[in-house]
């Protein structure tokens, strides 16, 4: 019948039957899709697209493409850059402008000691198919430093990508390795960078509370640079609501334990792009280290190591041919589009459900590399943490909701904060102080911990050795909290943060309106350090014990006063208190905990500010820059100051705290966590 058009007119009864069949099929398809979504495998696809029967790999000399019928991932071959990500009919939800401008990449910031720093997007030189079945494809894009130009970072890097059947996204992990004898190197940062498409993704979500429309990157390019390049006053804006506001990527930082999920939402079409980090084990610094999440660009990050909120204290230094190997990830990139409730809240809640599923499935069983250990090859440690503070209780008490974790052995109680080479495994205790740390990679560790409401840091005296498949049962372990005598007075809450202190309103010239009505995020505004000299133009802060209120009268950051641009002088805070009696023997103790510091000594004087020498002085500590970076804490420091009783008098006394540092920047200084004055232990 070739070449002839046949017209057939169906009968009314046939049309009715056909229509009924189509309706039944559509209903069945919708129910099936909803069931898949409820199971957490994949969201309901827009338009009820049926997932493919399996995963397909297509590779050529320039690129490799993996397609599972839901997403289509295109990678450069052998470079291993994410060139395109197709979803819901959008050919590429990632931003690319040129052939070598990629929507996803792994980079390292590094330098040779004494050399110039650089950020290198690591390029693969060898492409290998690791797994290829209809259920899963895993690809490797690796590079060997020994076979590379010597101006590249001295690392072997293996970038692995996994696409699975029925999963709306892909997994990405990276294996980095230094061999013994390789040259000295410093590495500041390891991360994955994702760049969602500029014209689509304008709504950012990094937590339940921080979700907002974002300005365009072009607004930053025409804006006024402030005290440092990341902070920009938007003097013009494509969307009028952002004009005359400050944009700074550090305003959206989160503690590592709180940024397992972050991403962007497109309103046309309605699509969510999410980065899920199901574990903190491969991220340096411990669960409370602040870290970047997303920012204007749009940019979405998976940070592994960095100097953010820590400074040079967390530069990864390798000397004398030291070898090293570590697995970063896997991280999941998740895409969703929910029908019919396709609003921001629905996309966020669906992404949260996926994140919870990934956390429950950690460690993954489907990763092919022998360097990534499944649950059966890991161990665990359990015990009960008690707190011994005899002033508060004659017997040790259970440490409720304490943070307990394993990290590489260190010489101090806070060594885990500076550990960038090893893995860390953390949990929180139950109300009775019980804890179980699961899925620990075998090795030798120190057990660290701290208790909300208790000053200082716990470090178990013995080395903890984890073996595959074994549980180390420690039983009760006791943290002897710093304490020399009864409390005379205290300022703040020992929680490793300055959040309970007075955070001023921002200067109207430097406001981000999103945070104006969010009291818990008030510290995220730019330039708050400049409010101190406005509140105390000639004299400094005075705090009267029993009268003043630390939430209203204790400024959140002890900063310098700018006399003129580029010339800042130290400031001195005064704490007044009464002593009905002075113990003639023994020493008073000032427990001083810092929530952050930037190149500052803290000098302590008792009653005589003009004494030849302070009664106590900290070393110059801190490089975390948290005050300027909209942080409420950085690196934790603790000092126990012994103050001789002859410095005190019966009646009115004063302790002076001086940020003893002159400098170029008014945001240099310290943030206090908690201060406590203790009487001598022999005082009646």
XYZ file of C-alpha atoms in Angstrom:
684
model
C 0.000 0.000 0.000
C 3.066 2.221 -0.284
C 2.276 5.698 -1.574
C -1.422 5.538 -0.664
C -3.107 7.290 2.258
C -5.929 5.253 3.798
C -8.506 7.095 5.944
C -10.352 4.966 8.498
C -13.310 6.299 10.448
C -13.738 4.407 13.747
C -17.180 3.674 15.137
C -18.490 5.571 18.224
C -18.409 2.381 20.349
C -14.761 1.781 19.439
C -13.915 5.374 20.358
C -15.573 4.956 23.762
C -13.665 1.717 24.419
C -10.369 3.239 23.292
C -10.884 6.304 25.464
C -11.659 4.109 28.477
C -8.491 2.056 27.887
C -6.387 5.192 27.614
C -7.810 6.563 30.856
C -7.142 3.294 32.675
C -3.568 3.160 31.366
C -2.937 6.756 32.381
C -4.301 6.101 35.861
C -2.158 2.981 36.208
C 0.924 4.873 35.005
C 0.275 7.721 37.456
C -0.197 5.276 40.331
C 2.985 3.436 39.376
C 4.954 6.684 39.257
C 3.594 7.774 42.629
C 4.593 4.412 44.119
C 8.154 4.828 42.827
C 8.313 8.323 44.298
C 6.975 7.148 47.652
C 9.671 4.491 47.756
C 12.271 7.256 47.479
C 13.843 6.045 44.265
C 12.851 8.853 41.949
C 10.393 11.785 42.079
C 7.289 11.740 39.915
C 8.635 12.839 36.536
C 6.944 15.816 34.935
C 4.731 14.585 32.140
C 4.825 11.067 33.641
C 7.876 10.024 31.645
C 8.534 6.314 32.077
C 12.087 5.545 33.327
C 14.192 3.473 30.965
C 14.714 -0.237 31.369
C 18.403 0.226 32.092
C 21.515 2.390 32.046
C 23.253 2.957 28.716
C 26.810 4.137 28.069
C 27.910 5.815 24.860
C 31.552 6.854 24.576
C 33.653 8.499 21.909
C 37.034 10.136 21.592
C 35.886 13.453 23.123
C 33.093 12.562 25.524
C 31.256 9.806 27.368
C 27.493 9.876 27.914
C 25.487 7.861 30.467
C 21.693 7.721 30.084
C 19.217 6.036 32.437
C 16.055 7.480 30.887
C 15.694 10.061 33.668
C 18.973 11.941 33.412
C 21.644 12.020 30.764
C 25.153 12.808 32.008
C 27.825 13.921 29.518
C 31.481 13.949 30.582
C 34.576 15.060 28.700
C 36.826 12.187 27.670
C 39.407 11.761 29.167
C 39.257 15.020 31.173
C 36.362 13.955 33.392
C 34.590 17.336 33.483
C 30.788 17.512 33.620
C 29.899 18.972 30.240
C 26.125 18.517 30.266
C 23.298 17.164 32.401
C 19.993 16.592 30.618
C 16.768 16.377 32.610
C 13.041 16.791 31.872
C 13.682 17.771 28.263
C 16.230 20.451 29.182
C 19.347 19.623 27.187
C 21.684 21.000 29.845
C 20.710 22.238 33.315
C 24.366 23.292 33.831
C 26.125 26.442 32.701
C 28.646 26.294 29.855
C 29.784 29.088 27.565
C 32.772 27.677 25.731
C 33.947 24.152 24.857
C 36.348 24.207 27.824
C 33.953 25.957 30.259
C 32.336 23.232 32.329
C 29.307 22.890 34.575
C 31.002 20.605 37.076
C 34.627 20.045 38.058
C 37.018 19.040 40.850
C 39.724 21.516 41.775
C 42.635 21.880 44.195
C 44.171 25.092 45.565
C 47.868 24.521 46.225
C 51.422 25.823 46.169
C 54.969 24.654 46.653
C 56.369 26.091 49.941
C 57.360 29.670 49.238
C 55.803 29.572 45.793
C 52.798 31.274 44.280
C 49.395 29.776 45.039
C 47.131 28.532 42.268
C 43.773 26.812 41.836
C 43.897 23.901 39.418
C 40.946 22.173 37.791
C 42.271 18.621 37.715
C 42.229 17.139 34.203
C 41.945 13.402 33.680
C 44.271 11.775 31.152
C 42.922 8.219 31.153
C 39.344 7.002 30.669
C 38.279 3.598 32.021
C 34.919 1.856 32.169
C 34.793 0.315 35.658
C 31.251 -1.110 35.611
C 28.775 -1.376 32.751
C 25.485 -3.185 33.357
C 21.873 -2.239 32.788
C 21.650 -1.437 36.522
C 24.762 0.715 36.875
C 27.588 2.383 35.006
C 30.724 3.582 36.804
C 33.408 5.504 34.918
C 36.923 6.549 35.893
C 38.827 9.607 34.678
C 42.287 9.425 36.198
C 45.582 11.279 36.013
C 49.078 10.345 37.154
C 51.385 13.100 38.396
C 54.480 11.106 37.436
C 53.346 11.225 33.800
C 52.187 14.875 33.936
C 53.938 18.224 33.602
C 55.616 19.058 36.915
C 53.832 22.401 37.209
C 50.663 20.462 38.183
C 49.672 19.571 41.732
C 51.661 16.478 42.831
C 48.682 14.176 43.198
C 47.309 11.121 41.492
C 43.613 11.836 41.005
C 40.861 9.382 40.057
C 37.455 10.966 39.408
C 34.633 8.403 39.476
C 31.059 8.875 38.228
C 28.161 6.485 38.873
C 24.717 6.447 37.252
C 22.146 3.883 38.426
C 18.899 2.585 37.027
C 15.844 4.470 38.264
C 17.840 7.165 40.101
C 17.202 10.813 39.318
C 20.798 11.954 39.486
C 24.350 10.684 39.688
C 27.101 10.010 42.224
C 30.613 11.436 42.097
C 33.654 10.617 44.205
C 37.351 11.376 43.942
C 40.384 9.386 45.085
C 43.481 11.523 45.707
C 46.931 10.070 46.359
C 50.506 11.195 46.995
C 53.254 8.619 46.696
C 56.234 8.397 49.008
C 59.090 10.667 48.018
C 57.025 13.233 46.142
C 57.936 16.936 46.530
C 56.813 19.184 49.379
C 53.461 20.850 48.803
C 50.746 22.855 50.563
C 47.106 22.260 49.661
C 44.529 24.784 50.861
C 41.390 23.387 49.332
C 39.788 20.342 47.682
C 36.245 20.686 46.374
C 33.661 19.897 43.701
C 32.057 22.856 41.964
C 28.679 22.787 40.226
C 27.336 25.611 38.097
C 23.588 25.415 37.425
C 22.391 27.333 34.381
C 22.245 31.089 34.974
C 19.052 31.683 33.012
C 17.158 28.988 34.941
C 18.284 28.739 38.565
C 17.657 31.868 40.633
C 16.234 30.481 43.899
C 18.771 29.126 46.401
C 18.074 26.802 49.357
C 20.736 25.746 51.876
C 18.571 25.041 54.961
C 14.957 25.136 56.142
C 15.440 28.782 57.122
C 17.785 30.077 54.414
C 15.968 29.917 51.100
C 15.739 32.946 48.822
C 15.802 34.448 45.371
C 19.352 35.524 44.541
C 20.761 38.470 42.605
C 22.380 37.927 39.231
C 26.127 37.540 38.975
C 26.160 40.549 36.639
C 24.900 42.616 39.576
C 28.098 41.749 41.438
C 30.287 42.649 38.483
C 28.939 46.210 38.455
C 28.773 46.557 42.242
C 31.043 48.263 44.757
C 33.738 46.055 46.313
C 33.819 46.396 50.090
C 36.464 45.424 52.670
C 37.329 42.241 50.766
C 36.474 41.009 47.244
C 33.710 38.569 48.216
C 31.587 41.344 49.745
C 29.900 43.554 47.143
C 27.365 46.364 47.492
C 24.959 45.974 44.589
C 24.719 49.519 43.248
C 22.647 48.320 40.299
C 20.545 45.184 39.961
C 18.534 43.449 37.264
C 15.848 42.803 39.879
C 15.159 46.063 41.770
C 14.724 44.285 45.129
C 18.477 43.603 45.315
C 19.670 47.138 44.612
C 21.683 48.706 47.458
C 22.063 45.382 49.264
C 25.240 43.489 50.122
C 25.943 40.105 48.562
C 28.661 37.871 50.005
C 29.040 34.112 49.633
C 30.048 33.794 53.286
C 26.592 34.948 54.367
C 25.287 31.484 53.461
C 27.880 29.333 55.224
C 26.692 26.456 57.403
C 28.336 24.125 59.900
C 29.441 20.899 58.218
C 26.926 18.823 60.185
C 24.115 21.016 58.831
C 24.859 21.210 55.111
C 24.229 17.709 53.875
C 21.756 19.248 51.417
C 21.974 22.463 49.400
C 20.898 23.519 45.951
C 18.964 25.671 43.515
C 15.468 25.766 42.030
C 14.445 26.835 38.542
C 10.961 28.299 38.127
C 10.808 27.832 34.350
C 10.741 24.907 34.081
C 10.199 23.852 37.719
C 13.330 21.838 38.453
C 15.424 21.356 41.582
C 19.207 20.886 41.414
C 20.673 19.508 44.650
C 24.036 18.431 46.008
C 23.792 15.844 48.783
C 26.780 15.059 51.037
C 25.528 12.051 53.003
C 28.526 11.823 55.337
C 30.941 14.225 57.042
C 33.671 11.589 57.355
C 35.644 12.904 54.365
C 35.237 16.633 55.214
C 38.016 18.231 57.279
C 37.615 20.124 60.540
C 34.914 18.333 62.499
C 31.112 18.690 62.523
C 30.991 22.294 63.752
C 33.425 23.815 61.259
C 31.614 26.465 59.183
C 31.887 25.932 55.451
C 30.659 27.445 52.185
C 27.511 26.011 50.596
C 26.007 27.931 47.642
C 26.404 31.450 46.411
C 25.598 33.884 43.646
C 26.663 32.623 40.257
C 24.742 30.376 40.664
C 27.292 28.094 42.336
C 26.772 24.937 44.413
C 29.741 23.463 46.299
C 30.821 20.194 47.855
C 33.710 21.246 50.110
C 36.212 18.642 51.353
C 39.106 20.647 52.799
C 39.485 24.412 53.028
C 40.875 27.278 55.089
C 37.428 28.860 55.441
C 36.859 29.947 59.069
C 40.211 28.471 60.045
C 42.853 30.247 57.989
C 46.346 28.905 57.527
C 45.916 26.640 60.558
C 44.208 24.204 58.188
C 46.578 24.264 55.248
C 47.390 20.672 54.331
C 51.182 20.506 54.493
C 53.183 17.583 53.125
C 56.900 17.436 53.809
C 59.809 15.015 53.414
C 58.089 12.837 50.847
C 55.079 12.037 53.027
C 52.546 9.763 51.264
C 48.777 10.289 51.534
C 45.579 8.808 50.197
C 41.947 9.735 50.737
C 38.515 9.254 49.185
C 36.304 12.348 48.900
C 32.635 11.382 48.621
C 30.617 9.959 47.016
C 28.498 13.071 46.709
C 25.109 12.810 45.018
C 23.746 15.278 42.491
C 19.958 14.945 42.674
C 17.381 16.408 40.275
C 13.674 16.603 40.981
C 10.409 17.859 39.524
C 7.254 17.049 41.481
C 3.821 16.952 39.830
C 1.447 18.579 40.629
C 2.881 20.279 43.766
C 5.862 21.715 41.983
C 6.539 24.707 44.250
C 9.746 25.535 46.129
C 8.626 23.903 49.364
C 7.650 20.634 47.675
C 10.951 20.405 45.805
C 12.902 21.133 49.003
C 10.980 18.558 51.044
C 11.454 15.918 48.359
C 15.187 16.674 48.260
C 15.324 16.371 52.062
C 13.667 12.959 51.838
C 16.270 11.886 49.282
C 19.054 13.206 51.519
C 17.732 11.183 54.463
C 17.670 8.086 52.274
C 21.292 8.636 51.222
C 22.348 9.084 54.863
C 20.620 5.832 55.822
C 22.352 3.996 52.964
C 25.825 5.213 53.979
C 28.324 3.656 53.470
C 27.214 2.696 49.986
C 27.406 -0.896 48.801
C 27.615 -0.086 45.073
C 30.951 1.773 44.917
C 33.506 -0.229 42.935
C 36.802 1.208 44.202
C 38.642 -0.890 46.801
C 39.700 2.396 48.450
C 36.103 3.038 49.506
C 35.208 0.604 52.284
C 31.695 -0.854 52.631
C 30.079 -1.400 56.041
C 31.355 -4.970 56.407
C 34.966 -3.728 56.325
C 34.429 -1.022 58.912
C 34.209 -1.080 62.699
C 32.516 0.852 65.508
C 33.065 2.177 69.000
C 30.531 2.581 71.810
C 30.548 3.911 75.337
C 29.065 6.377 77.782
C 30.437 9.871 78.367
C 30.256 11.291 81.900
C 31.200 14.778 83.112
C 33.094 15.263 86.364
C 32.628 18.773 87.785
C 32.463 18.423 91.568
C 31.332 22.003 92.071
C 28.189 21.197 90.110
C 27.754 17.591 91.278
C 29.583 15.369 93.810
C 29.470 12.463 91.343
C 29.990 12.386 87.565
C 26.848 13.135 85.555
C 25.727 11.835 82.154
C 26.807 14.041 79.244
C 23.541 14.702 77.404
C 23.699 15.543 73.665
C 27.484 15.766 73.763
C 29.465 15.599 70.542
C 31.772 12.584 70.474
C 34.060 11.732 67.582
C 37.091 9.886 66.273
C 39.895 11.688 64.429
C 43.568 11.117 63.749
C 45.749 11.075 66.879
C 46.784 14.558 67.947
C 48.860 16.207 70.644
C 46.123 18.500 71.997
C 42.459 18.269 72.962
C 41.449 20.329 69.924
C 43.739 18.667 67.371
C 40.766 17.395 65.361
C 39.954 20.988 64.365
C 43.180 21.118 62.349
C 43.095 17.591 60.917
C 42.839 17.752 57.144
C 44.514 14.488 56.180
C 42.403 11.836 57.868
C 38.760 10.830 58.217
C 36.530 11.897 61.115
C 33.491 10.119 62.557
C 31.099 11.948 64.890
C 27.848 11.383 66.717
C 25.852 12.861 69.606
C 25.129 11.155 72.899
C 21.639 10.303 74.102
C 20.225 11.832 77.352
C 22.184 9.260 79.363
C 25.471 10.040 77.650
C 25.505 6.809 75.614
C 27.034 6.845 72.143
C 27.751 4.526 69.227
C 30.021 5.668 66.405
C 29.323 3.401 63.449
C 30.999 2.658 60.120
C 34.491 3.730 61.129
C 37.322 3.086 58.682
C 39.934 0.841 60.375
C 42.894 2.616 61.938
C 44.176 4.336 65.069
C 42.222 7.297 66.438
C 41.834 9.623 69.372
C 38.373 9.968 70.874
C 37.380 13.626 71.263
C 34.272 15.281 72.592
C 32.620 18.310 74.104
C 29.448 18.864 76.086
C 27.042 21.782 75.560
C 27.072 23.804 78.771
C 30.504 22.535 79.844
C 33.722 24.414 79.068
C 36.722 22.782 77.380
C 37.261 19.687 75.245
C 37.527 15.998 76.120
C 40.269 13.732 74.778
C 40.418 10.070 75.765
C 43.843 9.193 77.205
C 44.143 5.961 75.228
C 44.491 5.350 71.514
C 41.408 3.725 69.961
C 42.168 1.049 67.356
C 39.345 0.165 64.982
C 39.434 -3.170 63.160
C 37.132 -4.418 60.368
C 33.851 -5.818 61.664
C 34.693 -5.204 65.331
C 33.043 -3.005 67.960
C 35.261 -1.360 70.581
C 33.249 -1.189 73.814
C 34.700 1.518 76.016
C 32.079 1.521 78.726
C 31.861 4.702 80.864
C 34.531 7.330 80.139
C 34.783 10.482 82.200
C 35.582 14.013 81.094
C 37.127 15.921 83.993
C 35.951 19.428 83.183
C 38.299 22.377 83.858
C 37.558 23.481 87.399
C 39.732 24.818 90.231
C 37.161 26.417 92.520
C 33.559 27.568 92.914
C 32.087 29.987 90.395
C 32.104 33.637 91.407
C 30.568 34.832 88.142
C 30.268 33.810 84.498
C 29.516 35.506 81.180
C 27.945 33.610 78.285
C 27.166 29.962 77.638
C 29.924 27.401 76.984
C 28.687 26.261 73.583
C 31.685 27.176 71.364
C 29.762 30.074 69.832
C 29.218 33.800 70.425
C 25.579 33.575 69.331
C 24.158 34.403 72.785
C 25.866 37.803 72.927
C 24.695 41.151 71.578
C 24.654 41.268 67.787
C 23.865 44.804 66.573
C 21.563 45.826 63.760
C 23.468 46.314 60.511
C 24.280 49.670 59.058
C 21.360 50.423 56.685
C 23.949 51.074 53.952
C 25.187 47.476 54.149
C 22.111 45.384 54.709
C 20.953 42.066 53.323
C 17.191 42.367 53.790
C 16.709 38.609 53.898
C 18.289 38.403 57.368
C 16.623 41.483 58.886
C 13.773 39.602 60.568
C 15.770 36.470 61.412
C 17.193 36.900 64.929
C 19.098 33.604 64.828
C 20.907 34.729 61.670
C 21.451 38.344 62.637
C 25.231 37.898 62.664
C 25.230 37.185 58.893
C 25.081 40.897 58.032
C 28.095 42.671 56.562
C 30.219 45.147 58.530
C 28.940 44.488 62.053
C 32.462 45.073 63.392
C 32.070 48.717 62.325
C 29.144 49.118 64.715
C 31.409 48.726 67.774
C 33.167 52.122 67.441
C 29.784 53.687 66.682
C 28.389 52.325 69.960
C 31.625 53.049 71.858
C 33.162 56.045 70.058
C 35.495 57.201 72.862
C 35.384 54.638 75.680
C 35.113 50.863 75.613
C 32.628 48.274 76.814
C 32.018 48.089 80.583
C 30.164 45.086 82.001
C 28.863 45.102 85.585
C 28.340 41.640 87.068
C 24.856 41.313 88.530
C 23.594 44.335 86.603
C 24.558 43.960 82.955
C 22.987 41.372 80.663
C 25.350 39.585 78.283
C 22.678 39.231 75.586
C 22.271 43.018 75.522
C 25.508 44.485 76.863
C 28.321 42.169 75.715
C 29.267 42.894 72.102
C 29.601 39.657 70.131
C 33.137 40.431 68.918
C 36.038 42.123 70.688
C 37.411 44.087 67.744
C 39.829 46.949 67.136
C 38.834 50.582 66.804
C 39.631 52.208 63.475
C 41.246 55.568 64.143
C 41.597 56.297 60.451
C 41.464 54.057 57.351
C 44.146 51.406 57.667
C 45.066 52.378 61.236
C 43.357 50.448 64.041
C 44.126 50.459 67.758
C 43.491 47.908 70.514
C 40.371 48.128 72.652
C 40.002 47.220 76.328
C 36.868 45.798 77.915
C 36.184 46.108 81.639
C 34.336 43.632 83.894
C 33.332 45.052 87.308
C 32.373 42.833 90.239
C 32.293 42.778 94.043
C 34.153 40.424 96.356
C 32.802 40.318 99.908
C 36.109 38.745 100.950
C 39.446 37.835 99.443
C 41.035 34.461 100.131
C 44.633 35.241 101.212
C 45.978 31.898 100.014
C 45.651 30.145 96.697
C 44.882 31.522 93.281
C 41.767 32.665 91.514
C 41.146 31.152 88.088
C 39.771 32.814 84.971
C 38.418 30.217 82.535
C 38.583 31.880 79.139
C 37.068 30.183 76.065
C 37.272 31.820 72.643
C 34.817 31.080 69.842
C 37.164 32.527 67.250
C 40.213 34.737 66.783
C 42.177 36.546 64.118
C 45.870 37.129 64.870
C 45.154 38.502 68.341
C 46.600 38.238 71.858
C 44.196 38.663 74.764
C 45.813 40.370 77.767
C 44.201 40.041 81.198
C 44.741 42.724 83.848
C 43.337 42.678 87.396
C 42.464 46.079 88.900
C 45.556 47.816 87.493
C 45.435 48.461 83.774
C 48.788 50.252 83.995
C 50.641 47.296 85.502
C 54.053 46.585 84.004
C 52.822 43.239 82.753
C 49.390 41.644 82.407
C 48.333 39.037 84.949
C 47.834 36.642 82.040
C 48.272 36.750 78.279
C 47.250 34.318 75.586
C 49.561 33.611 72.724
C 48.681 35.292 69.456
C 46.080 32.910 68.120
C 43.683 32.456 65.265
C 43.549 33.014 61.553
C 39.888 32.172 61.094
C 38.610 35.602 59.966
C 35.152 34.580 61.227
C 34.278 38.127 62.341
C 34.589 39.467 58.807
C 33.118 36.345 57.162
C 29.725 36.637 58.862
C 30.551 33.796 61.228
C 29.542 33.430 64.852
C 32.492 31.166 65.560
C 35.643 29.810 63.967
C 38.372 27.760 65.659
C 37.811 27.091 69.386
C 40.519 28.087 71.875
C 40.565 27.548 75.633
C 42.796 29.109 78.299
C 42.848 28.664 82.061
C 44.417 31.753 83.669
C 45.908 31.561 87.140
C 45.421 34.913 88.948
C 47.213 35.386 92.311
C 44.918 36.382 95.190
C 47.034 39.454 96.029
C 45.735 41.093 92.853
C 42.209 41.225 94.286
C 40.736 43.446 96.992
C 37.727 43.263 99.261
C 34.855 45.142 97.645
C 34.933 46.472 94.074
C 37.229 44.775 91.567
C 37.780 44.993 87.832
C 39.182 42.603 85.245
C 40.316 44.164 81.992
C 40.475 42.254 78.690
C 42.590 43.900 76.020
C 42.652 42.820 72.394
C 46.350 43.575 72.257
C 46.922 44.002 68.578
C 47.179 46.989 66.309
C 46.455 46.331 62.684
C 45.143 47.358 59.309
C 41.666 45.864 59.658
C 38.982 46.736 62.224
C 37.621 43.174 62.182
C 40.770 41.762 63.780
C 40.076 40.515 67.301
C 38.419 37.672 69.167
C 34.940 36.312 69.787
C 34.380 35.024 73.308
C 32.526 31.806 73.940
C 32.460 31.864 77.741
C 34.252 33.526 80.680
C 34.179 32.307 84.287
C 35.960 33.542 87.417
C 36.543 30.878 90.057
C 37.516 31.412 93.680
C 40.476 29.507 95.134
C 39.509 25.974 96.123
C 40.367 26.686 99.768
C 37.933 29.586 100.121
C 35.284 28.842 102.798
